[in-house]
Amino acid sequence: NNGQSMRWSLGLQRELPGQWVVEGAYVASRSYDLTTDFNANPVPREYLSTSSVRDQATINFLTANVANPFAGLLPGETLNGATTQRQQLLRPFPQYANIDTRLYNGSSSFDSAQFRLTKRFRAGYMADVAYTWSDFKERVTRLNDTDADYEERFNDTHLPHRLVANAIWE
């Protein structure tokens, strides 16, 4: 399955007296059917902490070693030791670790406002200043494996402000 993207822009440019040029543009895109990873064998939600700070009691409960009821049943498998962590036995399919599946239902949105001011001088000299404000959000990950919806968060490449100045002399 391939992700889909739509992109559009609307821009205006105006030459002002004194060979100044001012530009403004709106650029946006919307993407959907983006690749997401999903764990089909998570620890059930009722065993996870709802605390807004580190919950050491829950961590200790889930990571405590307990007797392994699968010991010796699956030769060569990772779940073959005499003990295992409690969180492994709480999973829907405790005989397996994470069951990672690939889905294609993520989305993203990008919006930006771009402004540019250019001054053309005589004798082949030009100065240019550009500013871009942008907002790049995605919905491709879940905060917890058991969450029904994806969390909206900024993309890793999100850069809200960008200022560029340059000059050219021919």
Protein backbone atom coordinates (compact mmCIF):
# COMPACT_ATOMS: atom_id res chain seq x y z
CA ASN A 1 0.00 0.00 0.00
CA ASN A 2 1.31 3.48 -0.83
CA GLY A 3 0.84 6.68 1.11
CA GLN A 4 -1.04 9.46 -0.67
CA SER A 5 -0.32 13.17 -0.54
CA MET A 6 -2.05 16.31 -1.82
CA ARG A 7 -0.16 19.60 -1.97
CA TRP A 8 -1.29 23.07 -2.91
CA SER A 9 -0.05 26.63 -2.77
CA LEU A 10 -1.33 30.13 -3.32
CA GLY A 11 1.10 33.00 -3.76
CA LEU A 12 1.19 36.69 -4.57
CA GLN A 13 4.10 38.78 -5.79
CA ARG A 14 4.27 42.54 -6.12
CA GLU A 15 6.98 44.85 -7.37
CA LEU A 16 7.18 48.04 -5.33
CA PRO A 17 8.86 51.35 -6.22
CA GLY A 18 12.65 51.34 -6.00
CA GLN A 19 12.97 47.80 -7.37
CA TRP A 20 11.74 46.14 -4.19
CA VAL A 21 9.82 42.89 -4.66
CA VAL A 22 7.60 41.47 -1.93
CA GLU A 23 6.11 37.96 -2.02
CA GLY A 24 3.76 35.99 0.17
CA ALA A 25 2.56 32.42 -0.17
CA TYR A 26 0.52 29.78 1.61
CA VAL A 27 1.73 26.21 1.06
CA ALA A 28 0.00 23.17 2.51
CA SER A 29 -0.25 19.42 2.16
CA ARG A 30 -2.36 16.59 3.53
CA SER A 31 -1.17 13.00 3.51
CA TYR A 32 -3.03 9.81 4.31
CA ASP A 33 -2.58 6.03 4.13
CA LEU A 34 0.84 6.52 5.76
CA THR A 35 2.69 3.51 7.16
CA THR A 36 2.21 2.88 10.88
CA ASP A 37 3.47 0.13 13.17
CA PHE A 38 1.05 -1.59 15.50
CA ASN A 39 1.74 -4.11 18.27
CA ALA A 40 -1.03 -6.72 18.12
CA ASN A 41 0.11 -8.32 21.40
CA PRO A 42 0.23 -5.49 23.98
CA VAL A 43 -0.03 -5.63 27.75
CA PRO A 44 -3.76 -4.93 28.43
CA ARG A 45 -4.63 -1.36 29.34
CA GLU A 46 -5.96 -2.19 32.81
CA TYR A 47 -2.44 -3.17 33.91
CA LEU A 48 -0.80 0.04 32.69
CA SER A 49 -0.31 3.10 34.87
CA THR A 50 -2.42 6.23 34.41
CA SER A 51 -0.06 8.35 36.50
CA SER A 52 1.41 11.47 34.91
CA VAL A 53 4.75 10.72 36.59
CA ARG A 54 6.92 7.61 36.68
CA ASP A 55 4.96 4.88 38.49
CA GLN A 56 7.65 2.63 39.96
CA ALA A 57 5.13 0.36 41.70
CA THR A 58 3.49 -0.53 38.35
CA ILE A 59 6.88 -0.96 36.69
CA ASN A 60 7.98 -3.32 39.48
CA PHE A 61 4.72 -5.29 39.25
CA LEU A 62 4.98 -5.76 35.47
CA THR A 63 8.70 -6.56 35.36
CA ALA A 64 8.73 -8.95 38.35
CA ASN A 65 9.94 -12.44 37.49
CA VAL A 66 7.33 -15.17 38.01
CA ALA A 67 7.24 -18.91 37.31
CA ASN A 68 6.98 -19.59 33.58
CA PRO A 69 4.08 -21.95 32.73
CA PHE A 70 5.55 -22.39 29.21
CA ALA A 71 8.98 -23.63 30.41
CA GLY A 72 10.10 -26.61 28.37
CA LEU A 73 7.06 -26.56 26.04
CA LEU A 74 8.65 -24.59 23.22
CA PRO A 75 12.24 -25.76 22.71
CA GLY A 76 14.55 -23.08 21.35
CA GLU A 77 12.08 -20.25 21.97
CA THR A 78 12.84 -17.17 24.08
CA LEU A 79 9.98 -17.98 26.47
CA ASN A 80 11.63 -21.25 27.54
CA GLY A 81 13.26 -20.23 30.86
CA ALA A 82 12.05 -21.23 34.33
CA THR A 83 10.88 -17.65 34.98
CA THR A 84 9.53 -14.81 32.88
CA GLN A 85 8.34 -11.26 33.51
CA ARG A 86 4.73 -10.92 34.65
CA GLN A 87 3.95 -8.51 31.76
CA GLN A 88 4.65 -11.31 29.27
CA LEU A 89 2.00 -13.56 30.85
CA LEU A 90 -0.59 -10.76 30.83
CA ARG A 91 -0.47 -10.38 27.02
CA PRO A 92 -3.29 -11.84 24.86
CA PHE A 93 -0.77 -14.28 23.32
CA PRO A 94 1.77 -14.81 26.13
CA GLN A 95 3.72 -17.42 24.16
CA TYR A 96 4.86 -14.64 21.78
CA ALA A 97 6.67 -11.36 22.36
CA ASN A 98 5.52 -8.29 20.43
CA ILE A 99 3.54 -9.08 17.30
CA ASP A 100 4.35 -6.08 15.13
CA THR A 101 2.00 -5.44 12.25
CA ARG A 102 2.15 -2.80 9.60
CA LEU A 103 -0.95 -0.73 8.95
CA TYR A 104 -1.54 1.99 6.38
CA ASN A 105 -3.89 4.37 8.15
CA GLY A 106 -1.65 7.20 9.37
CA SER A 107 -1.99 10.82 8.30
CA SER A 108 -0.11 14.11 8.38
CA SER A 109 -0.75 17.79 7.73
CA PHE A 110 1.60 20.60 6.76
CA ASP A 111 0.75 24.30 6.66
CA SER A 112 3.14 27.17 6.03
CA ALA A 113 3.17 30.89 5.42
CA GLN A 114 6.14 32.13 3.41
CA PHE A 115 7.26 35.73 3.00
CA ARG A 116 10.10 37.15 0.94
CA LEU A 117 11.53 40.62 0.37
CA THR A 118 14.00 41.21 -2.45
CA LYS A 119 15.88 44.37 -3.40
CA ARG A 120 17.54 44.62 -6.81
CA PHE A 121 20.38 47.13 -6.96
CA ARG A 122 22.29 48.44 -9.94
CA ALA A 123 25.46 46.71 -11.18
CA GLY A 124 24.14 43.15 -10.64
CA TYR A 125 23.73 43.19 -6.85
CA MET A 126 20.67 41.71 -5.15
CA ALA A 127 19.70 41.21 -1.47
CA ASP A 128 17.04 38.75 -0.36
CA VAL A 129 15.36 37.99 3.00
CA ALA A 130 12.88 35.13 3.42
CA TYR A 131 10.86 33.97 6.44
CA THR A 132 8.78 30.81 6.73
CA TRP A 133 6.39 29.81 9.50
CA SER A 134 5.27 26.19 9.35
CA ASP A 135 3.25 23.61 11.24
CA PHE A 136 3.94 19.92 10.45
CA LYS A 137 1.90 17.40 12.43
CA GLU A 138 1.37 13.68 12.00
CA ARG A 139 -0.84 10.92 13.32
CA VAL A 140 1.23 7.75 12.87
CA THR A 141 2.00 6.53 16.41
CA ARG A 142 -0.02 5.59 19.44
CA LEU A 143 1.00 6.83 22.87
CA ASN A 144 0.26 3.34 24.25
CA ASP A 145 -0.12 0.13 22.24
CA THR A 146 -3.67 -0.27 23.54
CA ASP A 147 -4.87 3.20 22.44
CA ALA A 148 -7.57 3.16 19.78
CA ASP A 149 -6.47 6.36 18.05
CA TYR A 150 -3.15 7.76 16.94
CA GLU A 151 -1.65 10.64 18.86
CA GLU A 152 -1.29 13.90 16.97
CA ARG A 153 2.28 15.14 17.42
CA PHE A 154 4.84 17.25 15.64
CA ASN A 155 6.82 15.48 12.95
CA ASP A 156 10.52 14.85 13.66
CA THR A 157 11.45 17.39 10.98
CA HIS A 158 9.07 20.10 12.27
CA LEU A 159 10.82 23.47 12.19
CA PRO A 160 8.31 26.25 12.97
CA HIS A 161 10.46 29.27 12.08
CA ARG A 162 13.05 29.70 9.37
CA LEU A 163 14.81 32.92 8.41
CA VAL A 164 17.17 33.10 5.44
CA ALA A 165 19.11 36.13 4.22
CA ASN A 166 21.39 36.15 1.22
CA ALA A 167 23.02 38.43 -1.28
CA ILE A 168 24.14 37.92 -4.88
CA TRP A 169 26.67 39.92 -6.81
CA GLU A 170 27.16 39.16 -10.46
